[in-house]
CSV table of C-alpha atoms in Angstrom, one decimal:
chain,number,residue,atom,x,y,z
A,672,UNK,CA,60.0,-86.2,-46.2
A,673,UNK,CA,57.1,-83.5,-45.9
A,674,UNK,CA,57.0,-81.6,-49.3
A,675,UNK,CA,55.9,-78.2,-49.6
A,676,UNK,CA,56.0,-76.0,-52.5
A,677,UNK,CA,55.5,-72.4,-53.3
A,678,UNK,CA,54.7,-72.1,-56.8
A,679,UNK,CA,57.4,-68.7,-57.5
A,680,UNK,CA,60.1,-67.8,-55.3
A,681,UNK,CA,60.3,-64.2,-56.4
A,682,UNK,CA,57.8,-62.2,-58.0
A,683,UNK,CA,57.1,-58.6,-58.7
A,684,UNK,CA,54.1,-57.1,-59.2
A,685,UNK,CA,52.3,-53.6,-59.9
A,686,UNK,CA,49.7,-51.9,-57.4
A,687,UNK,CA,46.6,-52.8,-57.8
A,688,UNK,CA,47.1,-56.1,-59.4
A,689,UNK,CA,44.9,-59.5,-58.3
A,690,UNK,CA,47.9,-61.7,-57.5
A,691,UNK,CA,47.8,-65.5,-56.5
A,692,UNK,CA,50.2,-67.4,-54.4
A,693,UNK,CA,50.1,-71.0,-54.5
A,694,UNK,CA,50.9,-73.6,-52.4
A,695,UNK,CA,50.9,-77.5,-52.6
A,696,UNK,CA,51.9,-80.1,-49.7
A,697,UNK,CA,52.1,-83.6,-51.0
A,698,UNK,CA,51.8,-85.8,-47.1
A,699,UNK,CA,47.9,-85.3,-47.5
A,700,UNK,CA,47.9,-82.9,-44.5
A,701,UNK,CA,44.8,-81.4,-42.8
A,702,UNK,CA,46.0,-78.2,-41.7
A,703,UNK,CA,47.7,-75.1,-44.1
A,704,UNK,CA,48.6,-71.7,-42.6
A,705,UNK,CA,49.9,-68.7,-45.0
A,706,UNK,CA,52.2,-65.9,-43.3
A,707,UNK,CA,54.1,-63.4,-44.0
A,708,UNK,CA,57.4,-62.2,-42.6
A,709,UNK,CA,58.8,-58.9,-42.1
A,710,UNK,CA,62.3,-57.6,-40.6
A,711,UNK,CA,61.2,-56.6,-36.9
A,712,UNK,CA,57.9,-58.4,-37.1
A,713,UNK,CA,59.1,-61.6,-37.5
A,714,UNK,CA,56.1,-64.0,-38.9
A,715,UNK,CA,52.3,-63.4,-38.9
A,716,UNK,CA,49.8,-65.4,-40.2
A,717,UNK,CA,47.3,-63.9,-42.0
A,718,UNK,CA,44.7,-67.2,-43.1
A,719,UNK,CA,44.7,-70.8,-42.1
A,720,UNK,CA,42.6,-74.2,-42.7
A,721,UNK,CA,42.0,-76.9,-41.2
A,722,UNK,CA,40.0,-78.9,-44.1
A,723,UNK,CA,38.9,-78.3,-47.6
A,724,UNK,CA,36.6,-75.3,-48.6
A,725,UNK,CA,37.2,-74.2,-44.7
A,726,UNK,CA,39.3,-71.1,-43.6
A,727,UNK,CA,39.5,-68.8,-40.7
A,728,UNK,CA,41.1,-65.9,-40.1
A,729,UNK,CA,44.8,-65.2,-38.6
A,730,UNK,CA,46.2,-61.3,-37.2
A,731,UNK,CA,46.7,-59.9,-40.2
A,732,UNK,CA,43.6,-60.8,-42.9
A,733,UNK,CA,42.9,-57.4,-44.3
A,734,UNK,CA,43.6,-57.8,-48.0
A,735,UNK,CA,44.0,-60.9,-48.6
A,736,UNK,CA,41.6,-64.0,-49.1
A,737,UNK,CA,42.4,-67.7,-49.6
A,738,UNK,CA,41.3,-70.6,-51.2
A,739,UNK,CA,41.1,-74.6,-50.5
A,740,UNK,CA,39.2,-76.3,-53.5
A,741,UNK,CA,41.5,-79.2,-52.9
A,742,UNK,CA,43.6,-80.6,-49.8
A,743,UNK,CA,46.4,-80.6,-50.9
A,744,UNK,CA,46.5,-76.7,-52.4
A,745,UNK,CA,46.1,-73.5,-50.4
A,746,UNK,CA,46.1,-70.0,-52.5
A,747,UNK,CA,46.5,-66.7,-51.1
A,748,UNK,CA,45.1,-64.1,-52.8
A,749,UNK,CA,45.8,-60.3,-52.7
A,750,UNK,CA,42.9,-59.1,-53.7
A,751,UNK,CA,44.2,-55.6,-54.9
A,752,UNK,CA,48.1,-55.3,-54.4
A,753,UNK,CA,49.7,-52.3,-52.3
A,754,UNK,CA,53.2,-51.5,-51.5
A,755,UNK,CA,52.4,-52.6,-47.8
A,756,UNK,CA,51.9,-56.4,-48.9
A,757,UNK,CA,55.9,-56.4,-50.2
A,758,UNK,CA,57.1,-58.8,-48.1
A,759,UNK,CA,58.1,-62.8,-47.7
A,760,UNK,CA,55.3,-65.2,-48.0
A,761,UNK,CA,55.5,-68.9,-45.9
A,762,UNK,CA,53.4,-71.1,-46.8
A,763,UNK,CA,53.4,-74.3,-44.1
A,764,UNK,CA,51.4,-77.5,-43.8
A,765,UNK,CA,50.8,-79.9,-40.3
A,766,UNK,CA,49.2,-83.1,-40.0
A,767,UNK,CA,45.7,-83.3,-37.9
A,768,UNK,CA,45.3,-83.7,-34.3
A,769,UNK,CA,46.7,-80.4,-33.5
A,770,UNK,CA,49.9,-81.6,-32.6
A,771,UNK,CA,52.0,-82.0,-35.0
A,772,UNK,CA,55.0,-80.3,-36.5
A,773,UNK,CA,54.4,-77.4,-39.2
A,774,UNK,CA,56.4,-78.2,-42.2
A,775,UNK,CA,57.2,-74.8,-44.7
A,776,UNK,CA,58.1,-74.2,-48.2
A,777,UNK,CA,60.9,-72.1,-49.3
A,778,UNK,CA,59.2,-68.9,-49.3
A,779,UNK,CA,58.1,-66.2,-52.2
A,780,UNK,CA,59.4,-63.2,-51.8
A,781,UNK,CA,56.7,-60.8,-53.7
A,782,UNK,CA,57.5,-57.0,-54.6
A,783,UNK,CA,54.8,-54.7,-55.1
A,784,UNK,CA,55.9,-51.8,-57.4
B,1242,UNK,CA,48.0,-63.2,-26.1
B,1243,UNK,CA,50.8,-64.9,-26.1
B,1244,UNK,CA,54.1,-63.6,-26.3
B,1245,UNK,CA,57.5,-65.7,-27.5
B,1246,UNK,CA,61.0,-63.7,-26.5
B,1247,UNK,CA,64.0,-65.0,-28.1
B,1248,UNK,CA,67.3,-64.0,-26.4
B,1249,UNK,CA,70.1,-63.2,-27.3
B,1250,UNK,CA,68.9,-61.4,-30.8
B,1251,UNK,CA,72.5,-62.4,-32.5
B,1252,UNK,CA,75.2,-64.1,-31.1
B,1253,UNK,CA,78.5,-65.1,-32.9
B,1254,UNK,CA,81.0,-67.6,-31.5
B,1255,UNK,CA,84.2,-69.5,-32.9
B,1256,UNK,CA,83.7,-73.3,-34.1
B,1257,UNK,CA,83.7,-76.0,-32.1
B,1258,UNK,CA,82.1,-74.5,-28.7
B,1259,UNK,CA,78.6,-75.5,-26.9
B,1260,UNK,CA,76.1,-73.3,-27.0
B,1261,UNK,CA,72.5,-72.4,-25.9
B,1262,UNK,CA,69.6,-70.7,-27.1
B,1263,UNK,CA,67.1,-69.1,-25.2
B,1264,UNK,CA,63.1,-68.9,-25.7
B,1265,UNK,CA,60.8,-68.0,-23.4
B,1266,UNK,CA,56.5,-67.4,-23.5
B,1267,UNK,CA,54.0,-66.1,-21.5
B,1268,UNK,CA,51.4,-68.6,-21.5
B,1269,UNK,CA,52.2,-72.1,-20.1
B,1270,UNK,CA,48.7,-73.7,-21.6
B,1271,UNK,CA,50.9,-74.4,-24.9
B,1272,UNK,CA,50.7,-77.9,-27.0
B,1273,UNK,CA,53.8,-77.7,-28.4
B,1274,UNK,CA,56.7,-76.3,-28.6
B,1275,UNK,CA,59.0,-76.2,-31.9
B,1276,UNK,CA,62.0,-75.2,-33.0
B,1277,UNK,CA,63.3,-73.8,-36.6
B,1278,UNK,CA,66.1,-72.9,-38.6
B,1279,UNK,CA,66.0,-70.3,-41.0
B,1280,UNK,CA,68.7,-69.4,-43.9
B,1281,UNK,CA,69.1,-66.2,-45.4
B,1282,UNK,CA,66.3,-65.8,-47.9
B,1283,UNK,CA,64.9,-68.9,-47.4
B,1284,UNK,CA,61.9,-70.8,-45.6
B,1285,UNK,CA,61.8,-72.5,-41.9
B,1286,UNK,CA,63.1,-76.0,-41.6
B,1287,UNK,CA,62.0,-77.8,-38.4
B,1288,UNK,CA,64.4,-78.7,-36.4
B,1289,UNK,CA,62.6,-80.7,-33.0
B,1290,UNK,CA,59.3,-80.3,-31.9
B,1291,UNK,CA,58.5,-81.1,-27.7
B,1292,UNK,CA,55.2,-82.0,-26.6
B,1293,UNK,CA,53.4,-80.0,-24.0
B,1294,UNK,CA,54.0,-83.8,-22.0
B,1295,UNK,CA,57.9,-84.1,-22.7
B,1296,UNK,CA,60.8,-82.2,-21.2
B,1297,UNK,CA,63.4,-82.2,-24.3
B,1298,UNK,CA,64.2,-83.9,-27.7
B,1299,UNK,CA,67.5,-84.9,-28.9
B,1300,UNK,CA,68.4,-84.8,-32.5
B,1301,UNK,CA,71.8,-85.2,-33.4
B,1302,UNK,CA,74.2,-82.1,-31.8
B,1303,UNK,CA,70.8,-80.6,-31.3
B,1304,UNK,CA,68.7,-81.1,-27.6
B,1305,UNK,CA,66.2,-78.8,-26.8
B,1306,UNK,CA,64.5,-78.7,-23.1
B,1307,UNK,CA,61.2,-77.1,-22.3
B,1308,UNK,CA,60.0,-76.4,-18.7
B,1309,UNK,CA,56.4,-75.2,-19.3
B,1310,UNK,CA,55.8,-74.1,-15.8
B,1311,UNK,CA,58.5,-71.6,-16.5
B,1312,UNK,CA,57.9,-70.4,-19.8
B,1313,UNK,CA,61.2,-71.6,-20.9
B,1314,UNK,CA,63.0,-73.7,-23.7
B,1315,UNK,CA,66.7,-74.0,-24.8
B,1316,UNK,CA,68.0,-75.2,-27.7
B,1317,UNK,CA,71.6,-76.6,-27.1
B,1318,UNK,CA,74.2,-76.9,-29.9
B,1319,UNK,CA,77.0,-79.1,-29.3
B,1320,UNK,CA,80.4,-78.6,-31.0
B,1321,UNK,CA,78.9,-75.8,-33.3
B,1322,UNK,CA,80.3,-75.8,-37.1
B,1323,UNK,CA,80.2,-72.8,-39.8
B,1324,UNK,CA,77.0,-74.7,-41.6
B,1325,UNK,CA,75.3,-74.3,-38.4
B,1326,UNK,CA,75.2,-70.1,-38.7
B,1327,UNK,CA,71.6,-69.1,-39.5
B,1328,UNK,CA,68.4,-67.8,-37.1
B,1329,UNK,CA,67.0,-70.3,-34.9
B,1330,UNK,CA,63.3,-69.4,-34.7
B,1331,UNK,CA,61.0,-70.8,-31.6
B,1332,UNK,CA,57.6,-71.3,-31.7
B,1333,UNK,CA,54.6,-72.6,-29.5
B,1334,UNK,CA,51.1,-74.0,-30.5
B,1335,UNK,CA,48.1,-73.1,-28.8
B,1336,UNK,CA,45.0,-72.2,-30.7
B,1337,UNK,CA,47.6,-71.5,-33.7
B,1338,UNK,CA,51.4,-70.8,-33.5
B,1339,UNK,CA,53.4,-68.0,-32.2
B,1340,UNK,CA,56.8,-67.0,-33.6
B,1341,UNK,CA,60.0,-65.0,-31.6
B,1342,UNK,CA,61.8,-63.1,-33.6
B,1343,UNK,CA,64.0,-65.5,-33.7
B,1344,UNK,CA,68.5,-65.9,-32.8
B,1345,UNK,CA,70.9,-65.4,-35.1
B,1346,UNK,CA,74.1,-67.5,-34.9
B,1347,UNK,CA,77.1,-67.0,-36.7
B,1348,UNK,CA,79.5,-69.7,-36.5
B,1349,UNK,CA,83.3,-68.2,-37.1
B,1350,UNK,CA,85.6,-70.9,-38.6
């Protein structure tokens, strides 16, 4: 079975705070997407990639940045927090050839104070 | 863009009946189609995926149907249970995927 894993399930942090999100897939997957989720907005995705050291931009990138130094990890990164960027966070992996099932972790739900 | 409508919003039924789920999308030039669950507080848990090439997949109680001419896809629950209540999230693939907002089932023992 497809693993992913979000490194905190709930976190809470002050405004204006650098804070990192971390995910890790262990099926050697090509492709990692980060979104968020919202009541009424259902999910968004704000970065994806389809390789290591690549990224592109989803709807919603203002704010945040990501990072691939290794396939198997994808990092989000709010650069400075705001109350705005309280929300869920889904982290998801697929397999290459653009086809193939996205498999998610369990979420971190991140407050901003 | 494309757009994903999931309807009903919530729907709540007594254990034991058949049911279906609706999804529907604007643009037919998909890849896939896939469907989730999600419990409360908790992340998405693929339930079947369709090709853009099939018509439905069959996974236990579950089927779901897609007819991408229409925009449509189901997702049929036989003999629903209690452990079944949670949202039911579609989603298609084209450049990257697009979410409806999703079904909520309640299952009443």
């Amino acid at each position: 079975d497809v693993k992913v894993t979000q490194s905190s399930r709930y976190l809470v942090k002050r405004t204006g705070e650098k804070v990192f999100l971390e995910c890790v897939q262990d099926m050697d997957h090509e492709n990692m997407f980060w979104y968020r989720q919202d009541p009424g907005l259902g999910l968004r995705l704000i970065y994806f990639s389809y390789d290591v050291k690549m990224k592109e931009k989803g709807d919603i990138p203002e704010g945040y940045s990501v990072s691939r130094e290794k396939k198997e990890r994808f990092s989000l990164i709010l650069e400075s927090a705001s109350t705005n960027q309280t929300s869920m966070y889904l982290c998801a992996s697929s397999g290459g050839g653009g086809n193939q099932p996205q498999h998610f972790g369990d979420g971190t739900r991140l407050s901003i104070l | 863009k494309q757009e994903v409508t999931q309807i009903p919003a919530a729907l709540s039924v007594p254990e034991g009946e058949n049911l279906v789920l609706n999804c529907s999308f604007t643009d037919s030039a998909i890849y896939n189609l896939q469907w989730f669950r999600q419990d409360p507080g908790k992340g998405l848990t693929s339930l079947l995926l369709i090709q853009s090439s099939q018509r439905e997949q069959t996974s236990g109680r579950l089927n779901a149907s897609l007819d991408k001419s229409s925009g449509r896809s189901t997702l049929y629950i036989a003999a629903s249970q209690p452990g079944d209540s949670a949202t039911y999230l579609c989603a298609v693939l084209i450049n990257d995927m697009r979410f409806g907002a999703g079904t909520r089932l309640t299952v009443k023992p």
